[in-house]
Structures are given as C-alpha cells and as structure tokens.
C-alpha cells in the first residue's frame, strides 16, 4: 500500500499544516465612522502596543471618545498614550486618519481602504507605505509600494505615515529555532527536507540509488502526489547563448 507524500497531506488542510490563528488578537481595521464623523473629527487614544504572532508590525489598541475600541497597525513614531484624530477635519500629522481625498498630494500614507468601509487593505505590512500622487474627478491616484499607480475613492480612509517595524526583514534570525517559530506562526514548513534525501515511499525523487533519477519536469495538470519538481517548465538547466 502506498503512502501519501507531504504535498498530498498538506493539500487536505489538516490542522497540522494550518497557521495557528487561534493565537491572533484581532483583525487590524478601521471602525465604522458615520458621515458626520467622516466630515468632522473624533479623537482616540493609543492604549497599548502589542505583538501578534504572524504579524510583522506592532498592533495598537485604540479607544475613541465614544467608548469604542479597535485594533490597527500604526506608523512609526506612535507611542502609548498618544492622542490621534480621525475624520475629514483631522490635522495632517503622523498617525491621524483621514479620507484620502482630503490628504495633500505628496503625503506618505499607509493602511489604505480599497472601498469605503472595508477597514484598510493596502500598505499594511511593516515598513510599507504609499504616496498620494494627485486628486482627480474620478478619485485619488496613489503610488503603491510596488511602484504601480491606482485610483482610489476619495472617501477611503488612510493613515498618515510609514508602517512601523521597517527593516524587520534585514534583521537575521541567528538561530534555527527562531526561524522555526516564525514559520510555524504562518503555517509554513521549516526546515524543508530535499526530496532526494527521502526514501522512495514518501517522495517521487526519494531513493538511495543515484542512477535511478526521475525527470524533474512535470505537467501542470499532474495530480498532487506527482506534482513535484519543475512544474510546467519551458526550459531547464543553464541558458544557452544565442548565435548571432
């Protein structure tokens, strides 16, 4: 009787291969603001900064004047106890939240909504930001971290500043255990064992016989147990120089 390889087991979606989302604190999103608040201003206080497993940037617990609380990613320079402003009449300062249509051109923003009321979708990872390019009758043009430009509704909320924890990816893990726990929080397998180092029962490339090697290219339509290696590769190996 055959044995399912790791690719087949992972595809089933068992808890072993899923991220430990029960350790997450809360989604990072803006609260629902009424039209009066969107045109005016409401104040909030940063109560606490915390770390959420699987998230690269700190998460902030913010309490509004009306007693509501919400969690959000924060830009650099924000500290516990700081007062921030939300609304169309908020001042242009780091940490304040405004409709993107009222933010001046050239301002650096983060945690941008794709549609009004969705809570924030763009530029939320650590160190990321977008730039307000121009305002048009169709909407506001922003430049994303990838360099592409995009139209956004003027009523979409955005936070002024750069998401905190910039340079996180430049810091080395130093220990394999630290890398293991970081990958486990995201549901990734670490360390990864080469298929050639396995036995033939658990991987198509596994075998102690060096002469019995299989072709590494595989069809795009292959089943999960067979779909390992170079999937639908146009070419393999080193590129040959073209003759002029």
XYZ file of N, CA and C in Angstrom:
732
model
N 0.837 -1.191 0.000
C 0.000 0.000 0.000
C 0.879 1.250 0.000
N 0.525 2.205 -0.844
C 1.306 3.420 -0.956
C 1.127 4.336 0.243
N 1.944 5.352 0.299
C 1.894 6.320 1.387
C 1.765 7.720 0.800
N 0.902 8.526 1.390
C 0.730 9.889 0.906
C 1.979 10.720 1.214
N 2.468 11.442 0.226
C 3.608 12.311 0.463
C 3.124 13.598 1.123
N 4.063 14.427 1.544
C 3.710 15.617 2.306
C 2.845 16.583 1.493
N 3.066 16.657 0.197
C 2.256 17.546 -0.639
C 0.791 17.147 -0.591
N 0.516 15.842 -0.613
C -0.868 15.362 -0.550
C -1.477 15.619 0.828
N -0.708 15.406 1.881
C -1.222 15.632 3.230
C -1.507 17.110 3.471
N -0.624 17.974 2.988
C -0.829 19.412 3.158
C -2.055 19.878 2.388
N -2.298 19.300 1.231
C -3.445 19.700 0.426
C -4.774 19.381 1.085
N -4.786 18.418 1.996
C -6.034 18.088 2.674
C -6.450 19.197 3.647
N -5.489 19.941 4.170
C -5.810 21.066 5.046
C -6.008 20.692 6.495
N -5.274 19.695 6.995
C -5.394 19.301 8.396
C -4.806 20.390 9.297
N -5.181 20.414 10.585
C -4.655 21.450 11.495
C -3.138 21.475 11.591
N -2.466 20.345 11.344
C -1.011 20.310 11.422
C -0.370 21.271 10.435
N -0.991 21.458 9.293
C -0.411 22.275 8.231
C -1.060 23.654 8.136
N -1.932 23.997 9.062
C -2.572 25.311 9.027
C -1.914 26.246 10.037
N -2.031 27.528 9.788
C -1.481 28.519 10.713
C -2.281 28.521 12.012
N -1.588 28.785 13.110
C -2.236 28.787 14.428
C -2.952 30.121 14.629
N -4.099 30.265 13.964
C -4.819 31.537 14.012
C -5.512 31.773 15.352
N -5.605 30.744 16.206
C -6.250 30.956 17.498
C -5.405 31.843 18.409
N -4.142 32.072 18.033
C -3.282 32.958 18.816
C -3.361 34.408 18.342
N -4.082 34.642 17.255
C -4.199 36.010 16.750
C -5.059 36.849 17.701
N -4.790 38.122 17.759
C -5.501 39.010 18.680
C -6.800 39.491 18.069
N -6.723 40.169 16.939
C -7.916 40.716 16.289
C -7.514 41.222 14.916
N -8.473 41.349 13.988
C -8.162 41.948 12.680
C -7.810 43.425 12.830
N -6.859 43.883 12.031
C -6.464 45.290 12.050
C -7.296 46.043 11.022
N -8.295 46.780 11.491
C -9.184 47.502 10.572
C -9.759 48.733 11.260
N -10.157 49.690 10.436
C -10.752 50.920 10.962
C -12.160 50.655 11.483
N -12.627 51.449 12.446
C -14.025 51.317 12.884
C -14.961 51.965 11.867
N -16.228 51.623 11.967
C -17.228 52.242 11.099
C -17.484 53.675 11.574
N -17.238 54.622 10.689
C -17.424 56.034 11.014
C -18.672 56.559 10.319
N -19.496 57.270 11.058
C -20.711 57.851 10.494
C -20.345 59.003 9.556
N -21.267 59.407 8.673
C -20.975 60.542 7.769
C -20.605 61.817 8.512
N -21.205 62.036 9.699
C -20.866 63.238 10.463
C -19.409 63.217 10.918
N -18.940 62.032 11.350
C -17.554 61.935 11.809
C -16.592 62.017 10.628
N -16.976 61.423 9.483
C -16.107 61.485 8.309
C -15.907 62.927 7.845
N -16.921 63.772 8.023
C -16.791 65.186 7.664
C -16.220 66.021 8.805
N -16.264 65.503 10.028
C -15.753 66.239 11.181
C -14.486 65.614 11.707
N -14.411 65.423 13.030
C -13.232 64.844 13.646
C -13.631 64.195 14.960
N -12.968 63.095 15.287
C -13.126 62.412 16.564
C -11.739 62.012 17.043
N -11.524 62.080 18.347
C -10.213 61.800 18.922
C -10.178 60.381 19.492
N -9.000 59.815 19.484
C -8.777 58.496 20.056
C -7.437 58.451 20.763
N -7.299 57.504 21.681
C -6.064 57.363 22.448
C -5.498 55.966 22.262
N -4.182 55.900 22.049
C -3.493 54.617 21.919
C -3.305 54.035 23.315
N -4.046 52.978 23.624
C -3.981 52.394 24.962
C -2.800 51.453 25.129
N -2.528 50.650 24.098
C -1.496 49.628 24.270
C -0.940 49.227 22.911
N 0.345 48.917 22.886
C 1.006 48.351 21.716
C 1.348 46.906 22.030
N 1.066 46.011 21.100
C 1.267 44.587 21.366
C 1.754 43.877 20.114
N 2.280 42.682 20.331
C 2.754 41.845 19.233
C 1.739 40.746 18.971
N 1.442 40.525 17.700
C 0.540 39.456 17.299
C 1.334 38.405 16.528
N 1.287 37.120 16.935
C 2.029 36.087 16.214
C 1.629 36.037 14.741
N 2.635 36.036 13.882
C 2.386 36.003 12.451
C 2.305 37.364 11.798
N 2.305 38.441 12.577
C 2.245 39.797 12.023
C 3.595 40.475 12.237
N 4.110 41.106 11.209
C 5.431 41.710 11.289
C 5.468 43.047 11.988
N 4.361 43.768 12.008
C 4.333 45.099 12.619
C 3.530 45.065 13.913
N 3.796 45.986 14.847
C 3.025 46.020 16.100
C 1.558 46.337 15.861
N 0.727 45.868 16.766
C -0.712 46.109 16.715
C -1.078 47.037 17.867
N -1.899 48.044 17.578
C -2.261 49.037 18.592
C -3.734 48.919 18.942
N -4.032 49.012 20.238
C -5.410 49.082 20.727
C -5.746 50.551 20.943
N -6.759 51.043 20.225
C -7.124 52.458 20.248
C -8.554 52.596 20.748
N -8.769 53.533 21.662
C -10.100 53.810 22.205
C -10.551 55.194 21.754
N -11.774 55.272 21.201
C -12.325 56.533 20.730
C -13.054 57.258 21.854
N -13.448 58.486 21.572
C -14.155 59.297 22.566
C -15.497 58.700 22.948
N -16.148 58.018 21.994
C -17.465 57.449 22.280
C -17.385 56.099 22.975
N -16.181 55.645 23.339
C -16.022 54.397 24.067
C -15.703 53.194 23.209
N -15.789 53.311 21.902
C -15.484 52.179 21.034
C -13.981 51.932 20.980
N -13.611 50.668 20.832
C -12.216 50.284 20.721
C -11.999 49.507 19.429
N -10.821 49.659 18.868
C -10.482 48.910 17.659
C -8.969 48.707 17.614
N -8.562 47.731 16.813
C -7.145 47.416 16.633
C -6.710 47.880 15.248
N -5.491 48.373 15.162
C -4.996 48.876 13.889
C -3.479 48.821 13.866
N -2.913 48.722 12.649
C -1.467 48.878 12.501
C -1.139 50.360 12.648
N 0.042 50.655 13.136
C 0.387 52.046 13.439
C 1.652 52.438 12.692
N 1.796 53.716 12.385
C 3.026 54.187 11.731
C 4.139 54.431 12.737
N 5.318 54.687 12.225
C 6.473 54.959 13.074
C 6.283 56.265 13.844
N 6.721 56.270 15.096
C 6.647 57.463 15.920
C 5.463 57.504 16.867
N 4.580 56.502 16.825
C 3.415 56.470 17.712
C 3.794 55.750 19.006
N 3.309 56.234 20.132
C 3.613 55.632 21.426
C 2.327 55.485 22.225
N 2.408 54.707 23.303
C 1.250 54.501 24.169
C 0.859 55.809 24.853
N -0.455 56.046 24.897
C -0.960 57.269 25.488
C -1.117 58.424 24.524
N -0.666 58.256 23.289
C -0.752 59.350 22.323
C -2.189 59.532 21.845
N -2.556 60.773 21.568
C -3.880 61.112 21.065
C -3.807 61.253 19.545
N -4.709 60.582 18.840
C -4.781 60.678 17.386
C -6.156 61.203 16.990
N -6.275 61.634 15.746
C -7.515 62.193 15.235
C -7.997 61.376 14.044
N -9.308 61.216 13.947
C -9.935 60.529 12.826
C -11.019 61.439 12.253
N -11.084 61.531 10.939
C -12.127 62.329 10.309
C -11.585 63.261 9.246
N -12.506 63.884 8.516
C -12.112 64.757 7.424
C -11.433 66.034 7.865
N -11.678 66.488 9.088
C -11.072 67.718 9.585
C -9.874 67.460 10.488
N -9.363 66.242 10.497
C -8.175 65.937 11.297
C -6.961 66.650 10.709
N -6.018 66.984 11.556
C -4.808 67.667 11.102
C -3.883 66.690 10.380
N -3.025 67.231 9.527
C -2.106 66.400 8.746
C -0.880 66.107 9.605
N -0.985 65.092 10.458
C 0.108 64.659 11.317
C 0.220 63.142 11.264
N 1.407 62.657 11.594
C 1.653 61.215 11.577
C 0.744 60.521 12.578
N 0.051 59.491 12.116
C -0.843 58.722 12.964
C -2.300 59.075 12.805
N -2.625 60.248 12.262
C -4.017 60.643 12.083
C -4.625 59.946 10.871
N -5.936 59.739 10.928
C -6.672 59.015 9.884
C -7.627 59.985 9.206
N -7.519 60.084 7.873
C -8.356 60.993 7.096
C -8.856 60.298 5.838
N -9.957 60.789 5.253
C -10.313 60.345 3.897
C -9.198 60.745 2.936
N -8.833 59.852 2.050
C -7.655 60.095 1.213
C -7.867 61.266 0.262
N -9.127 61.609 -0.005
C -9.392 62.758 -0.857
C -9.032 64.081 -0.211
N -8.847 64.109 1.109
C -8.502 65.338 1.826
C -7.042 65.371 2.268
N -6.258 64.427 1.816
C -4.837 64.397 2.153
C -4.063 65.084 1.032
N -3.169 66.008 1.337
C -2.439 66.733 0.286
C -1.590 65.805 -0.582
N -1.346 66.259 -1.809
C -0.515 65.496 -2.736
C 0.925 65.433 -2.226
N 1.553 64.269 -2.432
C 2.914 64.053 -1.973
C 3.021 63.502 -0.568
N 1.898 63.352 0.132
C 1.918 62.833 1.503
C 2.096 61.319 1.493
N 2.862 60.807 2.437
C 3.068 59.364 2.588
C 1.983 58.816 3.508
N 1.283 57.778 3.051
C 0.171 57.198 3.807
C 0.324 55.682 3.864
N -0.449 55.051 4.745
C -0.449 53.595 4.875
C -1.841 53.140 5.303
N -2.052 51.827 5.323
C -3.335 51.228 5.724
C -4.495 51.902 4.987
N -4.513 51.743 3.670
C -5.469 52.434 2.807
C -6.630 51.502 2.488
N -7.826 52.040 2.507
C -9.011 51.272 2.139
C -9.125 51.175 0.620
N -9.574 50.021 0.145
C -9.855 49.851 -1.282
C -11.231 50.387 -1.629
N -12.167 50.198 -0.734
C -13.511 50.748 -0.875
C -13.921 51.303 0.482
N -14.720 52.366 0.522
C -15.073 52.976 1.807
C -15.741 51.985 2.759
N -15.164 51.845 3.953
C -15.738 50.984 4.970
C -15.166 49.593 5.062
N -14.177 49.223 4.216
C -13.643 47.858 4.286
C -12.586 47.695 5.373
N -12.153 48.766 6.029
C -11.246 48.652 7.164
C -9.782 48.836 6.859
N -9.399 48.850 5.579
C -7.985 49.014 5.227
C -7.414 47.761 4.601
N -6.866 47.885 3.384
C -6.353 46.720 2.662
C -4.942 46.910 2.124
N -4.551 48.138 1.793
C -3.287 48.377 1.102
C -2.236 48.936 2.051
N -0.963 48.572 1.802
C 0.197 49.098 2.542
C 0.031 48.904 4.046
N -0.072 47.630 4.484
C -0.244 47.326 5.901
C 0.933 46.559 6.494
N 1.850 46.063 5.663
C 2.977 45.304 6.184
C 4.041 46.244 6.739
N 4.959 45.694 7.509
C 5.947 46.518 8.202
C 6.824 47.278 7.207
N 6.955 48.576 7.426
C 7.812 49.409 6.593
C 7.224 49.837 5.266
N 5.988 49.465 4.975
C 5.399 49.795 3.675
C 4.626 51.107 3.751
N 4.467 51.732 2.602
C 3.717 52.986 2.517
C 3.353 53.241 1.062
N 2.421 54.136 0.867
C 2.028 54.592 -0.462
C 2.101 56.113 -0.487
N 2.121 56.662 -1.684
C 2.243 58.108 -1.849
C 1.034 58.646 -2.598
N 0.458 59.720 -2.083
C -0.652 60.381 -2.773
C -0.071 61.177 -3.937
N -0.430 60.783 -5.161
C 0.140 61.418 -6.353
C -0.659 62.647 -6.754
N -1.975 62.470 -6.969
C -2.803 63.601 -7.400
C -4.261 63.290 -7.128
N -5.079 64.341 -7.160
C -6.523 64.228 -6.992
C -7.203 64.562 -8.319
N -8.139 63.713 -8.737
C -8.858 63.888 -9.993
C -10.350 63.776 -9.727
N -11.192 64.172 -10.684
C -12.642 63.986 -10.507
C -13.047 62.528 -10.352
N -12.250 61.590 -10.915
C -12.577 60.161 -10.799
C -12.152 59.574 -9.462
N -11.234 60.212 -8.769
C -10.735 59.700 -7.500
C -9.315 60.179 -7.253
N -8.671 59.563 -6.275
C -7.299 59.917 -5.911
C -6.340 58.879 -6.471
N -5.258 59.339 -7.075
C -4.233 58.447 -7.612
C -3.151 58.274 -6.550
N -2.850 57.026 -6.216
C -1.793 56.732 -5.251
C -0.744 55.844 -5.910
N 0.475 55.956 -5.427
C 1.565 55.103 -5.889
C 1.815 54.041 -4.833
N 1.632 52.779 -5.200
C 1.742 51.667 -4.264
C 3.204 51.298 -4.016
N 3.486 50.473 -3.000
C 4.871 50.055 -2.752
C 5.512 49.340 -3.936
N 4.700 48.701 -4.781
C 5.236 48.009 -5.954
C 5.641 48.964 -7.061
N 5.254 50.234 -6.954
C 5.545 51.203 -7.992
C 4.377 51.473 -8.919
N 3.342 50.651 -8.842
C 2.178 50.845 -9.688
C 1.297 51.961 -9.119
N 0.521 52.573 -9.992
C -0.425 53.608 -9.580
C -1.841 53.052 -9.620
N -2.692 53.593 -8.759
C -4.045 53.063 -8.642
C -4.999 54.190 -8.261
N -6.219 54.118 -8.834
C -7.280 55.044 -8.453
C -7.989 54.518 -7.206
N -8.239 55.413 -6.254
C -8.934 55.061 -5.022
C -10.037 56.088 -4.793
N -11.170 55.619 -4.257
C -12.273 56.519 -3.939
C -11.824 57.566 -2.917
N -12.287 58.801 -3.101
C -11.889 59.886 -2.200
C -12.342 59.664 -0.762
N -13.371 58.839 -0.546
C -13.887 58.605 0.801
C -13.132 57.505 1.546
N -12.204 56.814 0.883
C -11.448 55.749 1.536
C -10.509 56.343 2.590
N -10.455 55.703 3.748
C -9.606 56.185 4.839
C -8.158 55.746 4.644
N -7.246 56.546 5.170
C -5.819 56.233 5.131
C -5.148 56.867 6.340
N -4.074 56.232 6.798
C -3.301 56.738 7.933
C -2.039 57.417 7.424
N -1.709 58.552 7.968
C -0.524 59.291 7.548
C 0.707 58.692 8.219
N 1.729 58.375 7.399
C 2.969 57.844 7.929
C 3.360 56.523 7.295
N 4.473 55.973 7.769
C 5.019 54.693 7.316
C 4.760 53.651 8.391
N 4.326 52.464 7.997
C 4.053 51.405 8.967
C 5.320 51.101 9.762
N 5.174 50.932 11.058
C 6.321 50.714 11.938
C 6.992 49.373 11.662
N 8.138 49.156 12.307
C 8.959 47.940 12.175
C 9.606 47.849 10.809
N 9.965 48.994 10.211
C 10.699 48.973 8.951
C 12.086 48.376 9.171
N 12.586 47.648 8.204
C 13.871 46.985 8.331
C 13.810 45.659 9.048
N 12.611 45.166 9.320
C 12.478 43.889 10.028
C 13.091 42.749 9.231
N 12.919 42.759 7.907
C 13.428 41.658 7.087
C 14.948 41.672 6.983
N 15.590 42.785 7.328
C 17.046 42.854 7.278
C 17.694 42.262 8.527
N 16.933 42.064 9.577
C 17.476 41.513 10.814
C 17.588 39.995 10.692
N 18.769 39.412 10.928
C 18.917 37.960 10.799
C 18.243 37.215 11.945
N 17.828 35.978 11.669
C 17.204 35.156 12.705
C 18.232 34.623 13.705
N 19.465 34.383 13.262
C 20.578 33.914 14.090
C 20.426 32.464 14.530
N 19.221 32.026 14.895
C 19.034 30.650 15.347
C 17.940 29.981 14.521
N 18.092 28.688 14.312
C 17.084 27.945 13.560
C 15.764 27.884 14.319
N 15.834 27.913 15.658
C 14.605 27.864 16.440
C 13.749 29.096 16.237
N 14.392 30.272 16.120
C 13.633 31.496 15.877
C 12.947 31.444 14.520
N 13.650 30.926 13.510
C 13.055 30.796 12.178
C 11.922 29.770 12.203
N 12.072 28.714 12.976
C 11.035 27.688 13.064
C 9.740 28.257 13.625
N 9.817 29.011 14.716
C 8.608 29.553 15.336
C 7.964 30.623 14.459
N 8.768 31.404 13.741
C 8.203 32.413 12.836
C 7.448 31.741 11.688
N 8.028 30.688 11.114
C 7.376 29.979 10.016
C 6.142 29.229 10.509
N 6.203 28.696 11.723
C 5.067 27.954 12.267
C 3.869 28.866 12.481
N 4.108 30.115 12.886
C 3.009 31.057 13.084
C 2.268 31.339 11.790
N 2.958 31.206 10.658
C 2.340 31.430 9.363
C 1.859 30.135 8.708
N 2.094 28.997 9.357
C 1.644 27.735 8.797
C 2.569 27.164 7.748
N 3.850 27.591 7.746
C 4.811 27.101 6.766
C 5.674 25.999 7.381
N 6.171 25.122 6.527
C 7.024 24.029 6.973
C 8.477 24.489 7.008
N 9.148 24.249 8.142
C 10.559 24.571 8.283
C 11.189 23.625 9.302
N 12.355 23.083 9.023
C 13.112 23.190 7.768
C 12.548 22.288 6.673
N 12.883 22.571 5.438
C 12.417 21.793 4.294
C 13.478 20.759 3.927
N 13.061 19.512 3.874
C 13.956 18.422 3.511
C 13.905 18.193 2.005
N 15.059 18.001 1.404
C 15.108 17.730 -0.032
C 14.412 16.406 -0.337
N 13.692 16.368 -1.424
C 13.049 15.128 -1.831
C 14.051 14.032 -2.132
N 15.248 14.411 -2.602
C 16.286 13.423 -2.923
C 16.810 12.752 -1.663
N 16.682 13.401 -0.494
C 17.180 12.834 0.753
C 16.171 11.899 1.408
N 14.953 11.814 0.858
C 13.923 10.961 1.435
C 13.987 9.561 0.831
N 13.173 8.680 1.391
C 13.077 7.336 0.836
C 12.038 7.334 -0.275
N 12.044 6.304 -1.071
C 11.167 6.262 -2.237
C 9.698 6.176 -1.864
N 9.391 5.773 -0.626
C 7.996 5.602 -0.236
C 7.302 6.925 0.050
N 8.068 7.981 0.322
C 7.453 9.238 0.730
C 7.638 10.352 -0.285
N 8.415 10.134 -1.331
C 8.606 11.187 -2.337
C 8.999 10.559 -3.675
N 8.505 11.106 -4.776
C 8.868 10.538 -6.084
C 10.364 10.576 -6.375
N 11.108 11.539 -5.801
C 12.545 11.626 -6.052
C 13.358 10.841 -5.037
N 12.720 10.281 -4.017
C 13.448 9.621 -2.951
C 13.963 8.257 -3.352
N 15.255 8.022 -3.111
C 15.863 6.721 -3.373
C 17.334 6.804 -3.003
N 17.896 5.672 -2.609
C 19.321 5.632 -2.319
C 20.137 5.307 -3.562
N 19.473 4.934 -4.642
C 20.164 4.600 -5.885
C 20.320 5.874 -6.712
N 21.528 6.322 -6.829
C 21.784 7.577 -7.523
C 21.513 7.468 -9.022
N 21.592 6.281 -9.574
C 21.399 6.133 -11.016
C 19.930 6.213 -11.398
N 19.037 5.877 -10.466
C 17.604 5.838 -10.785
C 16.987 7.205 -10.512
N 17.247 8.166 -11.387
C 16.719 9.518 -11.220
C 15.538 9.723 -12.153
N 14.539 10.414 -11.664
C 13.357 10.695 -12.465
C 13.495 12.064 -13.120
N 12.723 12.266 -14.146
C 12.710 13.558 -14.815
C 12.084 14.587 -13.872
N 12.713 15.749 -13.755
C 12.243 16.749 -12.799
C 11.094 17.588 -13.340
N 10.893 17.617 -14.641
C 9.774 18.384 -15.191
C 8.486 17.583 -15.064
N 7.399 18.280 -14.779
C 6.120 17.613 -14.580
C 5.030 18.482 -15.184
N 3.946 17.853 -15.589
C 2.850 18.563 -16.234
C 2.128 19.477 -15.251
N 1.559 20.535 -15.792
C 0.787 21.448 -14.967
C -0.487 20.778 -14.453
N -0.961 19.778 -15.145
C -2.212 19.110 -14.801
C -1.977 17.793 -14.052
N -0.790 17.597 -13.494
C -0.500 16.373 -12.759
C -1.235 16.361 -11.423
N -1.549 15.170 -10.886
C -2.210 15.085 -9.576
C -1.251 15.503 -8.465
N -1.767 15.789 -7.250
C -0.922 16.300 -6.169
C 0.265 15.412 -5.824
N 0.117 14.099 -5.844
C 1.226 13.241 -5.474
C 2.353 13.227 -6.484
N 2.050 13.623 -7.709
C 3.036 13.623 -8.784
C 3.568 15.018 -9.091
N 2.863 16.026 -8.629
C 3.185 17.409 -8.997
C 4.283 17.964 -8.096
N 5.511 17.513 -8.281
C 6.677 17.997 -7.554
C 7.800 18.205 -8.556
N 8.680 19.132 -8.239
C 9.784 19.411 -9.141
C 9.560 20.692 -9.923
N 9.957 20.682 -11.172
C 9.807 21.839 -12.058
C 8.467 21.728 -12.762
N 7.492 22.501 -12.305
C 6.117 22.390 -12.789
C 5.961 23.202 -14.066
N 5.587 22.528 -15.149
C 5.324 23.160 -16.452
C 6.482 24.058 -16.875
N 7.715 23.552 -16.762
C 8.886 24.354 -17.101
C 9.077 24.421 -18.610
N 9.341 25.628 -19.119
C 9.620 25.783 -20.552
C 11.011 25.280 -20.894
N 11.962 25.473 -19.983
C 13.325 25.011 -20.204
C 13.961 24.734 -18.850
N 15.003 23.927 -18.843
C 15.712 23.596 -17.613
C 17.207 23.756 -17.833
N 17.942 23.816 -16.737
C 19.387 23.921 -16.837
C 19.860 25.322 -17.152
N 21.124 25.422 -17.490
C 21.712 26.716 -17.805
C 21.247 27.195 -19.173
N 21.087 28.495 -19.290
C 20.646 29.051 -20.567
C 21.800 29.061 -21.561
N 21.494 28.673 -22.791
C 22.498 28.667 -23.849
C 22.516 30.016 -24.559
N 23.703 30.399 -24.958
C 23.838 31.652 -25.687
C 23.277 31.508 -27.096
N 22.559 32.523 -27.502
C 22.011 32.500 -28.850
C 23.078 32.935 -29.857
N 23.124 32.231 -30.950
C 24.078 32.579 -32.000
C 23.557 33.777 -32.784
N 24.427 34.767 -32.953
C 24.034 35.955 -33.701
C 24.215 35.722 -35.198
